Amino acid sequence: MIIIQAILIFSLLIVAANFIGSRKSSRTKAVKKLILLLTIPAAIFVIVFPNMLTKLANLVGVGRGADLLVYSLTMFIIFNAFDQYIKNMEEQRRTAII
């Protein structure tokens, strides 16, 4: 195992443990925790076997695994920004009504 792989896996597990172990569960919904629990093994698999990401990228018509990762992260950022916008609009509506 390359040193960077060990660092990435360790960092990923630390973030997951902190996220799942947080007691502010009203803000951290169960669905988000479930998605995280499903994503962690996939991320570790890709870290340990990076060539598999390239094979998956080729299956969906993308040239390299790194490109597929960038596209996926871009979609995640867009989704997250939209989700935060909706939450902000709902909060503004509630505040305006009160």
Short mmCIF file of C-alpha atoms in Angstrom, two decimals:
data_model
loop_
_atom_site.label_atom_id
_atom_site.label_comp_id
_atom_site.label_asym_id
_atom_site.label_seq_id
_atom_site.Cartn_x
_atom_site.Cartn_y
_atom_site.Cartn_z
CA MET A 1 0.00 0.00 0.00
CA ILE A 2 1.30 3.41 -0.95
CA ILE A 3 1.60 5.96 1.87
CA ILE A 4 -0.96 8.30 0.29
CA GLN A 5 -3.51 5.47 0.21
CA ALA A 6 -3.06 4.89 3.94
CA ILE A 7 -3.37 8.63 4.64
CA LEU A 8 -6.54 8.91 2.52
CA ILE A 9 -8.20 5.89 4.12
CA PHE A 10 -7.28 7.05 7.63
CA SER A 11 -8.61 10.56 6.92
CA LEU A 12 -11.80 9.15 5.45
CA LEU A 13 -12.41 6.99 8.51
CA ILE A 14 -11.77 9.92 10.88
CA VAL A 15 -14.28 12.11 9.03
CA ALA A 16 -16.85 9.29 8.96
CA ALA A 17 -16.42 8.58 12.67
CA ASN A 18 -16.85 12.25 13.55
CA PHE A 19 -19.89 12.62 11.30
CA ILE A 20 -21.65 9.49 12.48
CA GLY A 21 -20.74 10.02 16.12
CA SER A 22 -22.02 13.60 16.24
CA ARG A 23 -24.78 14.08 18.79
CA LYS A 24 -26.40 16.89 16.83
CA SER A 25 -28.53 14.30 15.09
CA SER A 26 -31.38 16.74 14.49
CA ARG A 27 -29.21 18.41 11.87
CA THR A 28 -27.52 15.22 10.73
CA LYS A 29 -30.36 13.17 9.39
CA ALA A 30 -30.36 9.39 9.23
CA VAL A 31 -30.51 9.42 5.44
CA LYS A 32 -27.26 11.38 5.24
CA LYS A 33 -25.62 8.97 7.66
CA LEU A 34 -26.84 6.02 5.60
CA ILE A 35 -25.49 7.55 2.40
CA LEU A 36 -22.17 8.12 4.14
CA LEU A 37 -22.07 4.51 5.32
CA LEU A 38 -22.63 3.36 1.74
CA THR A 39 -20.11 5.79 0.29
CA ILE A 40 -17.23 5.00 2.66
CA PRO A 41 -16.67 1.40 1.44
CA ALA A 42 -16.88 2.57 -2.19
CA ALA A 43 -14.34 5.32 -1.53
CA ILE A 44 -11.96 2.91 0.20
CA PHE A 45 -12.34 0.46 -2.69
CA VAL A 46 -11.44 3.18 -5.20
CA ILE A 47 -8.47 4.29 -3.09
CA VAL A 48 -7.12 0.74 -2.86
CA PHE A 49 -7.92 -0.19 -6.49
CA PRO A 50 -7.71 3.05 -8.54
CA ASN A 51 -7.68 1.15 -11.86
CA MET A 52 -11.24 0.01 -11.18
CA LEU A 53 -12.38 3.64 -11.32
CA THR A 54 -10.83 3.93 -14.78
CA LYS A 55 -12.65 0.77 -15.88
CA LEU A 56 -15.92 2.17 -14.55
CA ALA A 57 -15.23 5.45 -16.34
CA ASN A 58 -14.66 3.59 -19.60
CA LEU A 59 -17.95 1.73 -19.12
CA VAL A 60 -19.89 5.00 -18.90
CA GLY A 61 -18.00 6.65 -21.75
CA VAL A 62 -15.47 8.77 -19.85
CA GLY A 63 -11.80 8.49 -20.73
CA ARG A 64 -10.16 8.44 -17.30
CA GLY A 65 -11.16 7.63 -13.75
CA ALA A 66 -9.93 11.04 -12.60
CA ASP A 67 -12.31 12.72 -15.04
CA LEU A 68 -15.21 10.63 -13.75
CA LEU A 69 -14.29 11.62 -10.21
CA VAL A 70 -14.23 15.32 -11.15
CA TYR A 71 -17.62 15.04 -12.88
CA SER A 72 -19.09 13.26 -9.86
CA LEU A 73 -17.73 15.83 -7.44
CA THR A 74 -19.06 18.65 -9.61
CA MET A 75 -22.54 17.12 -9.52
CA PHE A 76 -22.28 16.67 -5.76
CA ILE A 77 -21.28 20.32 -5.27
CA ILE A 78 -24.15 21.52 -7.47
CA PHE A 79 -26.62 19.30 -5.59
CA ASN A 80 -25.29 20.50 -2.23
CA ALA A 81 -25.49 24.16 -3.27
CA PHE A 82 -29.08 23.70 -4.46
CA ASP A 83 -29.99 21.87 -1.24
CA GLN A 84 -28.52 24.68 0.87
CA TYR A 85 -30.38 27.27 -1.23
CA ILE A 86 -33.72 25.50 -0.67
CA LYS A 87 -33.06 25.22 3.08
CA ASN A 88 -32.14 28.91 3.22
CA MET A 89 -35.32 29.91 1.37
CA GLU A 90 -37.47 27.80 3.73
CA GLU A 91 -35.76 29.36 6.74
CA GLN A 92 -36.36 32.87 5.37
CA ARG A 93 -40.05 32.05 4.83
CA ARG A 94 -40.41 30.77 8.39
CA THR A 95 -38.65 33.82 9.78
CA ALA A 96 -40.81 36.20 7.72
CA ILE A 97 -44.03 34.55 8.93
CA ILE A 98 -43.10 34.81 12.59
#
